[in-house]
Coordinates of C-alpha atoms and ligand atoms in Angstrom, one line a residue:
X1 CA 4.9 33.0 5.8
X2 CA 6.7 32.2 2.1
X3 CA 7.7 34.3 -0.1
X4 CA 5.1 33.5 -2.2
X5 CA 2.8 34.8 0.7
X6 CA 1.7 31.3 1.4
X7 CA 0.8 30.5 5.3
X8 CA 3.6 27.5 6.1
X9 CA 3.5 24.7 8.3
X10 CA 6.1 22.1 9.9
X11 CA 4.9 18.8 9.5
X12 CA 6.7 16.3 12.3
X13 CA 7.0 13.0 10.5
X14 CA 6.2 11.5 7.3
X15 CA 4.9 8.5 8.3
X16 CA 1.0 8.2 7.6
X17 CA -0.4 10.8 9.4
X18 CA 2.2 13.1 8.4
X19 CA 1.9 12.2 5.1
X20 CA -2.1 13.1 5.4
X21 CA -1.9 16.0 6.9
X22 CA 0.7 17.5 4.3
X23 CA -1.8 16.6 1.6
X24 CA -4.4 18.6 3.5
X25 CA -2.6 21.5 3.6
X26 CA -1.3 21.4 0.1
X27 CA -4.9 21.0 -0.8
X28 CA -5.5 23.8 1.4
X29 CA -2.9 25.8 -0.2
X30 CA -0.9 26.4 2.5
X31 CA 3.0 25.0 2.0
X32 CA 4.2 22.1 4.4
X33 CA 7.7 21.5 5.4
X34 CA 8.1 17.7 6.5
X35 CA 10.8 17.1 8.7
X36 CA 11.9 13.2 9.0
X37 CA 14.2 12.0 10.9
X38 CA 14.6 8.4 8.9
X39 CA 16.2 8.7 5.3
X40 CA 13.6 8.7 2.7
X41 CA 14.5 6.0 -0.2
X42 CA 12.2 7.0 -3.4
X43 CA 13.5 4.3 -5.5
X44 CA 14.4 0.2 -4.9
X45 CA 12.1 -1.9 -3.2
X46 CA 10.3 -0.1 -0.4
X47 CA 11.4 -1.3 3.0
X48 CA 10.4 -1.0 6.1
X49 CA 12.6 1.8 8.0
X50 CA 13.6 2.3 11.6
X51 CA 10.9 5.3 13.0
X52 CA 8.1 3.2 11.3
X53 CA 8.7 -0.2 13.0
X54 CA 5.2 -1.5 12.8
X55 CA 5.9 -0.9 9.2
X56 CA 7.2 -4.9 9.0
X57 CA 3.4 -5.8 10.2
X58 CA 0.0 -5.7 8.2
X59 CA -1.7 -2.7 8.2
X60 CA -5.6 -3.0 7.3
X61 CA -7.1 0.2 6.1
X62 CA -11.0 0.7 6.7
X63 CA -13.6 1.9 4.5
X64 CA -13.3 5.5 6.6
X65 CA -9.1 5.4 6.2
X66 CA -9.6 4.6 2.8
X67 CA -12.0 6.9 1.3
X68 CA -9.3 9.9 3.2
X69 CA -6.5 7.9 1.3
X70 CA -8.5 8.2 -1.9
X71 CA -9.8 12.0 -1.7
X72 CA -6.3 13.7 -0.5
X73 CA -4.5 11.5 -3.2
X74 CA -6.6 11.6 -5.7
X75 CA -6.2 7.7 -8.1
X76 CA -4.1 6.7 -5.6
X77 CA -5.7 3.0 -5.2
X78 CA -5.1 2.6 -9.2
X79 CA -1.3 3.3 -8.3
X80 CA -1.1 1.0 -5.7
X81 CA -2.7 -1.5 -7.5
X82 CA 0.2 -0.6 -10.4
X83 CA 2.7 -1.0 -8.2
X84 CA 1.5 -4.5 -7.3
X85 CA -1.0 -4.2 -4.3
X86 CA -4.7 -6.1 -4.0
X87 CA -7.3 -3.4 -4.2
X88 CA -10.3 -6.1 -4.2
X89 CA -13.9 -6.0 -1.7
X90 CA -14.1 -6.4 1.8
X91 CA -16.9 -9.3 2.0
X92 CA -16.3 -11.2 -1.2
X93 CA -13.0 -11.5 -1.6
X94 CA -11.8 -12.8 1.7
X95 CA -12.5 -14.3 4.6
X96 CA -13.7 -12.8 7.9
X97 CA -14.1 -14.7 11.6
X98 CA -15.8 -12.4 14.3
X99 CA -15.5 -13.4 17.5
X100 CA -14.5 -17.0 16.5
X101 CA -17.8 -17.4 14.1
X102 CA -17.1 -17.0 9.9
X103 CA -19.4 -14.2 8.4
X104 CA -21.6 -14.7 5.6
X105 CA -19.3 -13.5 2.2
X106 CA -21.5 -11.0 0.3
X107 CA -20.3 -8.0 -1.9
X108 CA -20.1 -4.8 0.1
X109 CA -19.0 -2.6 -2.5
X110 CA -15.6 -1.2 -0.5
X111 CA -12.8 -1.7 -1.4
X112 CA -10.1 -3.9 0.6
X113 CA -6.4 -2.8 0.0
X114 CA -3.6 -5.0 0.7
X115 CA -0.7 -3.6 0.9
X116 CA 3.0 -3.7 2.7
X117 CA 3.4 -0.3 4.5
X118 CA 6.2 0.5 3.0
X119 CA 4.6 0.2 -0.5
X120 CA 1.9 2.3 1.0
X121 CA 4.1 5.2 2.8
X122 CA 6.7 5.0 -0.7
X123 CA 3.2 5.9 -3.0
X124 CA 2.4 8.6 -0.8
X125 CA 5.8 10.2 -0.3
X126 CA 6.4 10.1 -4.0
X127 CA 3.3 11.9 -4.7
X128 CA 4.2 14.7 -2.2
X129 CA 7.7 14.7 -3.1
X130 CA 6.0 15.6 -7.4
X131 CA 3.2 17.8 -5.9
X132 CA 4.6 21.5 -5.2
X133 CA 3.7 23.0 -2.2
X134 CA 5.4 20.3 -0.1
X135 CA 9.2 20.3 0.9
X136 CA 10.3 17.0 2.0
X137 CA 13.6 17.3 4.4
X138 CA 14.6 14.0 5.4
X139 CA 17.7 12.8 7.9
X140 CA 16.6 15.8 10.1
X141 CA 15.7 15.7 13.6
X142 CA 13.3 18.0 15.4
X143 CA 14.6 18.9 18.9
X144 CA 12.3 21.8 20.1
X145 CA 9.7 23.7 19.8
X146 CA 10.2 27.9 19.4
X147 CA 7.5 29.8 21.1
X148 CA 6.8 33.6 21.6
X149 CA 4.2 35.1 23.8
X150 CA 1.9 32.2 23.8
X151 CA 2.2 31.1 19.9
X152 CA 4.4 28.3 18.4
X153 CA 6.3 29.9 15.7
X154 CA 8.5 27.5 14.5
X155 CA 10.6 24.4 15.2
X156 CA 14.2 23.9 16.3
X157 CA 15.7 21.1 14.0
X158 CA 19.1 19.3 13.3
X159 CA 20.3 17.7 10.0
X160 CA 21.9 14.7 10.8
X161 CA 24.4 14.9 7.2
X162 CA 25.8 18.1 8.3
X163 CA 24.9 18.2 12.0
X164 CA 24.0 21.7 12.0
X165 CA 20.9 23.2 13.9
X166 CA 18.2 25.8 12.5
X167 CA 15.3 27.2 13.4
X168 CA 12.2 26.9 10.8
X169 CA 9.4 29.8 11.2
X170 CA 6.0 28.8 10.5
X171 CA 2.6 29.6 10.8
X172 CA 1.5 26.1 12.5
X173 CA 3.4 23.2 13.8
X174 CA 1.5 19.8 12.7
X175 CA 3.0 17.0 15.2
X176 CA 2.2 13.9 13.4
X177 CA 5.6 12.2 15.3
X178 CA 4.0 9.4 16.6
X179 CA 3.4 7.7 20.3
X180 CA 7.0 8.4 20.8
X181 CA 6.0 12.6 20.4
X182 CA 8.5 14.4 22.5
X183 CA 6.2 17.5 22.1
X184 CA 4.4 16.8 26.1
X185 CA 8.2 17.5 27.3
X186 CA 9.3 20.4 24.7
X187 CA 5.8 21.9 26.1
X188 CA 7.0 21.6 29.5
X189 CA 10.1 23.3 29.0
X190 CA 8.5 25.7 27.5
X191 CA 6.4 26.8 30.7
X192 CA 3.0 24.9 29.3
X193 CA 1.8 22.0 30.8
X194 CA 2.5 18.0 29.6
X195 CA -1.5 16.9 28.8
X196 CA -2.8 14.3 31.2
X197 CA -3.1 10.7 29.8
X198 CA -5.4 8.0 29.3
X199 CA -4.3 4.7 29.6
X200 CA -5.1 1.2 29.0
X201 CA -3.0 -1.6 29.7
X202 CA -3.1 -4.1 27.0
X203 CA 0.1 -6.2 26.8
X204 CA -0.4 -7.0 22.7
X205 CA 2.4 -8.6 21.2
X206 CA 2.7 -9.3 17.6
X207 CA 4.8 -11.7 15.6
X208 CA 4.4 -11.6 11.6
X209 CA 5.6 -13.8 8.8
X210 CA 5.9 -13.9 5.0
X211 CA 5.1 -16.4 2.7
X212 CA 5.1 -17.1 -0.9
X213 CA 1.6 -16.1 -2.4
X214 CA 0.1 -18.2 -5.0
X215 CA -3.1 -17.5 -7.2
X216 CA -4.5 -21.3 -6.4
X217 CA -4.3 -20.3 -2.2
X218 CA -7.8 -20.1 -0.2
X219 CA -9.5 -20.8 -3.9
X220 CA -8.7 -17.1 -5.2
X221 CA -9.2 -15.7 -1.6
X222 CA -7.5 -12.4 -1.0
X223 CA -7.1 -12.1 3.2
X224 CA -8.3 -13.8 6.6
X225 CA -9.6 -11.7 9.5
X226 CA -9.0 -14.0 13.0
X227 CA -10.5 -12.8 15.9
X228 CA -11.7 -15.7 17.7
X229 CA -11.4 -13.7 20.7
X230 CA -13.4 -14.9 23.8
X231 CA -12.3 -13.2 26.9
X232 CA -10.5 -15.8 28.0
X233 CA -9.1 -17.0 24.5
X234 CA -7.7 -13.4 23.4
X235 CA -5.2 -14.1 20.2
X236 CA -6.1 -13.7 16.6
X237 CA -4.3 -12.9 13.0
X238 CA -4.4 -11.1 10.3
X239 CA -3.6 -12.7 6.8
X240 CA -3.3 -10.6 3.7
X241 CA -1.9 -11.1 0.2
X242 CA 0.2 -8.1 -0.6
X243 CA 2.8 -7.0 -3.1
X244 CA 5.3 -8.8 -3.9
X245 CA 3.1 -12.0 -4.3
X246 CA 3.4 -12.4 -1.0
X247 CA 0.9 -13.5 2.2
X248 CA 1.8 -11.7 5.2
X249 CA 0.4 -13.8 8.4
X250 CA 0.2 -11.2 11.5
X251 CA -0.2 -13.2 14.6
X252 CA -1.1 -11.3 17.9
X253 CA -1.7 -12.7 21.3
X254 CA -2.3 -10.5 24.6
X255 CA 0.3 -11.6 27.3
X256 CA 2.9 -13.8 25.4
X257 CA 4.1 -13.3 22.3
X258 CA 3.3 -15.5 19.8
X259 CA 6.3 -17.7 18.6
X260 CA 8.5 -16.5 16.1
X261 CA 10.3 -19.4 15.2
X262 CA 8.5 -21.4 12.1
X263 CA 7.5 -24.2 14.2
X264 CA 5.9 -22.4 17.0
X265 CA 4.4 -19.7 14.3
X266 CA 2.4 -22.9 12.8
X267 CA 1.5 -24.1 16.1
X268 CA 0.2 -21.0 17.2
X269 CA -1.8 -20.6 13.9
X270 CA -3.1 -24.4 14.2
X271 CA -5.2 -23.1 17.6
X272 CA -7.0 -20.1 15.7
X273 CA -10.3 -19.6 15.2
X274 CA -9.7 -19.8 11.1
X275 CA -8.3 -22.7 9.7
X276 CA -7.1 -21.2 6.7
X277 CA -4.2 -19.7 8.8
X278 CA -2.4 -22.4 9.4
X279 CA -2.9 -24.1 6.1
X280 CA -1.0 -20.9 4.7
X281 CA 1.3 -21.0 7.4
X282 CA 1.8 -25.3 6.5
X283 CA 1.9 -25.0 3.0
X284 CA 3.2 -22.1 1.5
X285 CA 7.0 -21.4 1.3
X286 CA 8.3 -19.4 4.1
X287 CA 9.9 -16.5 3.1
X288 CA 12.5 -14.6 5.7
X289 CA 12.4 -13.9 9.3
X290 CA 9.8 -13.1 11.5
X291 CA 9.0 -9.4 12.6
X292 CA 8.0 -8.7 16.5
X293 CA 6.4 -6.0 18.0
X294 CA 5.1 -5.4 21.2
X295 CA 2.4 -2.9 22.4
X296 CA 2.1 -2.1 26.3
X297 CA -1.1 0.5 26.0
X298 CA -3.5 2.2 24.2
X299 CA -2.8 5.9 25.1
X300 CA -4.8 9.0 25.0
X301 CA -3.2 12.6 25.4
X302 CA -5.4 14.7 26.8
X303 CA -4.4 18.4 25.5
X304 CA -8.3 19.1 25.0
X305 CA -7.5 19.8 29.0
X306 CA -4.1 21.1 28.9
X307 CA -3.1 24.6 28.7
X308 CA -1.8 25.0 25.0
X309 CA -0.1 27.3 23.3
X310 CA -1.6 28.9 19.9
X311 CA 0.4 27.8 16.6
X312 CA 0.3 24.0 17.5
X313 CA -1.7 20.9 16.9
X314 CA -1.4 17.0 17.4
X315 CA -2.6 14.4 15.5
X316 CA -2.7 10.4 14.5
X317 CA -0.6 8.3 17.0
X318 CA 1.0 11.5 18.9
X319 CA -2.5 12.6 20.1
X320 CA -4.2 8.8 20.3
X321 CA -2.4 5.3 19.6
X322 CA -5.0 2.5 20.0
X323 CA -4.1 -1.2 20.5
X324 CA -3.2 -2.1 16.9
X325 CA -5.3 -5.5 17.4
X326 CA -8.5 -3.8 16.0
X327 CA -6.4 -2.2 13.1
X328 CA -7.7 1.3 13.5
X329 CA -4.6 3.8 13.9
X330 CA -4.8 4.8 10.3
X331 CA -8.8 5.9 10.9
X332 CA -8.3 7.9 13.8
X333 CA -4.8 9.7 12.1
X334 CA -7.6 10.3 9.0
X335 CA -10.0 11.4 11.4
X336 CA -7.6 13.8 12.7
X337 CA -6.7 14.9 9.8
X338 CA -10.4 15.5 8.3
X339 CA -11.2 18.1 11.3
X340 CA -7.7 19.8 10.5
X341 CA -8.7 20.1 6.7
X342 CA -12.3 21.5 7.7
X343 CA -10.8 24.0 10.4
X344 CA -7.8 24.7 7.8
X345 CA -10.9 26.0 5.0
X346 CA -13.0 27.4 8.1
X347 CA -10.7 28.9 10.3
X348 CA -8.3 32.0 10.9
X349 CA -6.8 29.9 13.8
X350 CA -6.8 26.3 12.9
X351 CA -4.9 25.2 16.2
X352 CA -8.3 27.3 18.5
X353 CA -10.1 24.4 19.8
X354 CA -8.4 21.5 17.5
X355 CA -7.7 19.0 20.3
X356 CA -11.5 19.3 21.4
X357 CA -12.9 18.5 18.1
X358 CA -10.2 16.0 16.9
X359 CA -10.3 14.1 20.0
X360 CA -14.4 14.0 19.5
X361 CA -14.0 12.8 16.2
X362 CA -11.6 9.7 17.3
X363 CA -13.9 8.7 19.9
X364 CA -15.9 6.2 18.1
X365 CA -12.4 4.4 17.8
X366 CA -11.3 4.9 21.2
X367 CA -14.5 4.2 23.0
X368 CA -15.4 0.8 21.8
X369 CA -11.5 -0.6 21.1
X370 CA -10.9 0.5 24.8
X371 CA -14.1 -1.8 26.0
X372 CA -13.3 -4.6 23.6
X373 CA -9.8 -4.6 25.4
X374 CA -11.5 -4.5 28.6
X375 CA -13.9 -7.4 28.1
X376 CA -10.7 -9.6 28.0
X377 CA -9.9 -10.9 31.3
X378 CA -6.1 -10.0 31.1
X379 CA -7.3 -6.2 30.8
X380 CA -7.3 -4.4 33.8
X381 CA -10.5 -2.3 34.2
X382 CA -14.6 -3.0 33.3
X383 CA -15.9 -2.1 29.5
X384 CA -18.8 0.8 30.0
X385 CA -22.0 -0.3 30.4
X386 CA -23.0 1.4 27.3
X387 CA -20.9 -1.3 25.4
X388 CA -22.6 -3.9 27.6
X389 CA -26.4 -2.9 26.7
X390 CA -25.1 -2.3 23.0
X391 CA -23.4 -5.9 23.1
X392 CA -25.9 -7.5 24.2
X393 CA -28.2 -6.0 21.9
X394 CA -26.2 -6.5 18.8
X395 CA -24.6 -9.9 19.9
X396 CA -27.0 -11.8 18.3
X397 CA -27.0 -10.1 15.0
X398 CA -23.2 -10.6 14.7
X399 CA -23.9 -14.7 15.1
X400 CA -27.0 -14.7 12.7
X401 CA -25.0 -12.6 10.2
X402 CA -22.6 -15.8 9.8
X403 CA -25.6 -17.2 7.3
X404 CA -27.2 -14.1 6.5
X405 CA -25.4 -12.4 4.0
X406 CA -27.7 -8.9 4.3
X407 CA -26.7 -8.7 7.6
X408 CA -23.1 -9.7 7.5
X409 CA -23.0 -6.5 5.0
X410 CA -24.5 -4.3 7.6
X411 CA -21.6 -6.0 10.1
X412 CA -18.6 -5.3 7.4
X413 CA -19.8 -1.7 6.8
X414 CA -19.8 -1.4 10.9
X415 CA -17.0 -2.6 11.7
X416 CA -15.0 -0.4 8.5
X417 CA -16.7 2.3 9.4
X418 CA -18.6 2.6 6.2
X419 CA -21.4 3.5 8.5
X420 CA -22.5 4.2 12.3
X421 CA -23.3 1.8 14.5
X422 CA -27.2 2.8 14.5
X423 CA -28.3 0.6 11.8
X424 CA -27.6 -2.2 14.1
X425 CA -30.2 -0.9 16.5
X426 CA -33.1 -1.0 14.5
X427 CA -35.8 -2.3 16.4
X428 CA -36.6 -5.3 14.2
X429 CA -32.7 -5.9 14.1
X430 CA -32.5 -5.8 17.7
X431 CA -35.5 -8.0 18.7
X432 CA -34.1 -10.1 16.5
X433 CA -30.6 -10.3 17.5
X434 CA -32.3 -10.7 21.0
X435 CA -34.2 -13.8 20.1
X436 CA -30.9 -15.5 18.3
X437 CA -28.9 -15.3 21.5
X438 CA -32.0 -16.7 23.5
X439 CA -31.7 -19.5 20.8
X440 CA -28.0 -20.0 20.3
X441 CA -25.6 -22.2 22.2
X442 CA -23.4 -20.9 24.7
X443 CA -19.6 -21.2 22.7
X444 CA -17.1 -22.6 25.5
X445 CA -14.4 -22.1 22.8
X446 CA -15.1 -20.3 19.5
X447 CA -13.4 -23.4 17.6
X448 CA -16.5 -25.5 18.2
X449 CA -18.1 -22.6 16.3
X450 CA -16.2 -22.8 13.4
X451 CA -17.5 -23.8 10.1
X452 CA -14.1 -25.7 7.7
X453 CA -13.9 -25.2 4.3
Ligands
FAD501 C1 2.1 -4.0 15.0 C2 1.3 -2.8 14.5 C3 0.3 -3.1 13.6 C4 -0.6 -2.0 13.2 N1 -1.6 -2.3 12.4 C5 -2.4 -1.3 12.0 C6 -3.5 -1.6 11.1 O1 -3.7 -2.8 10.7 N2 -4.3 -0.6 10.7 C7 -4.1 0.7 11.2 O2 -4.8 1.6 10.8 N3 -3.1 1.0 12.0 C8 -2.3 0.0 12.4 N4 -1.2 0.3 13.3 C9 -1.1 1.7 13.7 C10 -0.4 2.5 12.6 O3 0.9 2.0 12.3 C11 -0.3 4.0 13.0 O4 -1.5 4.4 13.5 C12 0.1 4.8 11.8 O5 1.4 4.5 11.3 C13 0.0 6.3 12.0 O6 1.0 6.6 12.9 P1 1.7 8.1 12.8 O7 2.0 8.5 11.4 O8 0.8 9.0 13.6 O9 3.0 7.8 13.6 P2 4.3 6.9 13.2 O10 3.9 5.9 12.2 O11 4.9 6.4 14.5 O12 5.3 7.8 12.5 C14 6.0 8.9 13.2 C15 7.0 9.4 12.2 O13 7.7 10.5 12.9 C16 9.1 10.4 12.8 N5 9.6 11.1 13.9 C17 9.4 10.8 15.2 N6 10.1 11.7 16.0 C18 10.7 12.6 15.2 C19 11.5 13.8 15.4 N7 11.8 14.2 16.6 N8 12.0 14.4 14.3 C20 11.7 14.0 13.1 N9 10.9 12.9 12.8 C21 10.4 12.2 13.9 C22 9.3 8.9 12.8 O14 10.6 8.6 12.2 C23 8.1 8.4 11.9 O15 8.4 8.5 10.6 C24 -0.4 -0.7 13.7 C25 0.6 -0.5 14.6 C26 1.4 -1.5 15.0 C27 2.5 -1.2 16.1

């Protein structure tokens, strides 16, 4: 506890999900202590650092991440929007291509942000770093846990300016540390047991690119969504104007990567489902190397089943990392954190049940982004049969909503979880999704699909 009486928490990272959390607890008033192991540059140009290195990549926020962004940072899309970044709406202002076919552009009335992550992370920290109740300690390793009689009470850490270790006390340990979390081994040594995992092999790799943005590009249009994904043609990209007047073009292909040298970049762009990709890629100045990533599996720790000491929770990418394809990390880290706020104004013991009830709430990204992945034929395992009946439901409501603007809404606020799935199945909606399948053409390659403008 602080002096001030205050219960205190260790926050592992302060990348987004730490970043979240702390703002929940602040708001919670409880006082977080944030332990980074990166250095933490307030000022210059935000780049990407070395424990975020997806941070070179684009990062889409949904309607779900977004609205957690905007409520534990309250004016926080103004000040992104200050500092440079596109807040602008997700169905008129760009350019979306589901499953190969374009969508109907409509107004949705959520806001799309595009933004670099390190503008992103560098807006968040700063607003910690000026809120009280948070202590940011950068350059600082965490090494251990510190348990006593079945409670976490603190963390063992090292400062890596003066090399010397200490023990922090606190109330709860947050791990927000990432897929790389050493906490299933720290538990082990401490007598628990590591949580068991689910896995899916995905083999992503991503390759992204900068070029110079100008106003005159796609007619005013803000981003490109490219998943022309069949489940024998699985690539796609992202394409996004962010700060900096910049587009970021993030290619991903399962199996190889896509190329990163210029030439190969275009080429791969030139056999997407959306055009405009490559006529960025062609025509716009290139601007610096390319970034690569590669993702070998979605994973799933399963401490809901594990025996778990009190005093300890873990959340965003160190609980469940999802094959960045779909774009969903920063949803299920916001899910996370929404059940940690509600347990931290609800409970005496926040950590009693957490994994249960955070691990529930994440399922509606880990369900369907783990059938998507295996409806691909270079995904080992089957998608769920409920995913097949709700496919083949839906399917035809997805095509039809490429000329129906009323229903491409209803898609967009879907797929950004702006709302549940169940307004697909209305029973009008699905008879008549069934009868547009019945009547559309079989798509050998979702490029025959494709309507150029
Ligand atoms: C190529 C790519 C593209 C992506 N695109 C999207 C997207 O479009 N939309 C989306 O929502 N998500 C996307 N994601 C996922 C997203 O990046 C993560 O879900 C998000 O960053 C949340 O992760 P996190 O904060 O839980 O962990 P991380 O971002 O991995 O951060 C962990 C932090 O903990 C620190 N740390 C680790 N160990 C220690 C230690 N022992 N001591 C001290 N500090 C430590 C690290 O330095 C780091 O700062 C993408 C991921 C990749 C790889």
């Amino acid at each position: 506890m602080a002096n001030d009486g205050r219960n205190v928490a260790v926050v592992l990272g302060a990348s987004m999900t730490g970043l979240m959390a702390s703002a929940a607890l602040q708001r919670a008033g409880w006082r977080a202590v944030v332990i980074e192991r990166d250095e933490l540059e307030l000022e210059g140009a935000p780049t990407a650092r070395r424990g975020v290195g997806q941070g070179r990549h684009n990062h889409n926020l949904t309607a779900l991440a977004t609205s957690t962004l905007a409520r534990l940072f309250p004016g926080v899309l103004d000040e992104l929007r200050g500092e440079g970044a596109t807040v602008c709406d997700v169905g008129r202002d760009g350019r979306w291509y589901v499953g190969g076919l374009r969508l109907a552009r409509v107004e949705v009335g959520q806001p799309q942000v595009l933004v670099s992550r390190p503008l992103l992370d560098r807006v968040l920290l700063r607003r910690l770093g000026a809120s009280g109740g948070v202590e940011l300690r950068d350059a600082t390793d965490v090494c251990g846990l510190v348990e006593d009689r079945g409670q976490i009470t603190g963390v063992r850490v090292i400062g890596r300016r003066e090399g010397k270790e200490e023990v922090i006390d606190a109330n709860l340990v947050v791990d927000a540390s990432g897929r790389g979390s050493r906490t299933p081994r720290w538990l082990e040594e401490l007598g628990f047991e590591a949580p068991a995992e689910d896995r899916v092999d995905v083999s992503v790799k991503y390759t992204t690119r900068a070029f110079r943005w100008r106003p005159t590009d796609l007619d005013g249009d803000r981003f490109v969504y490219s998943s022309g994904l069949a489940p024998s043609w699985p690539k796609g990209a992202v394409v996004f104007a962010v700060d900096g007047e910049r587009w970021m073009i993030l290619q991903f292909a399962y199996g190889d990567a896509p190329p990163s040298d210029l030439d190969g970049f275009r080429r791969f762009a030139a056999s997407l489902a959306a055009p405009e990709v490559a006529q960025i890629a062609e025509r716009c100045e290139p601007i610096g190397d390319a970034a690569t990533y590669s993702f070998p599996r979605s994973v799933r720790r399963r401490y809901d089943r594990a025996r778990m000491p009190g005093g300890l929770v873990v959340v965003g990418d160190a609980l469940q990392s999802t094959n960045p394809s779909w774009g969903l990390g920063i949803t299920s880290a916001a899910m996370h954190v929404d059940v940690l706020e509600r347990r931290l104004a609800n409970a005496t013991r926040p950590s009693d049940g957490f994994h249960r009830a955070a691990l529930r709430a994440s399922e509606p990204v880990w369900g369907p982004v783990r059938d998507r992945d295996r409806s691909f034929d270079s995904v080992p395992g089957d998608p769920s049969w409920p995913f097949q009946v709700l496919n083949r439901l839906v399917g035809g409501t997805f095509a039809a909503a490429t000329t129906r603007p009323d229903l491409a809404k209803l898609v967009l606020e879907v797929i950004t979880y702006a709302r549940s799935p169940a307004g697909l199945l209305r029973p009008d909606r699905v008879a008549r999704s069934l009868w547009t399948q019945l009547d559309a053409p079989r798509l050998a390659d979702p490029r025959d699909a494709v309507e150029v403008s």
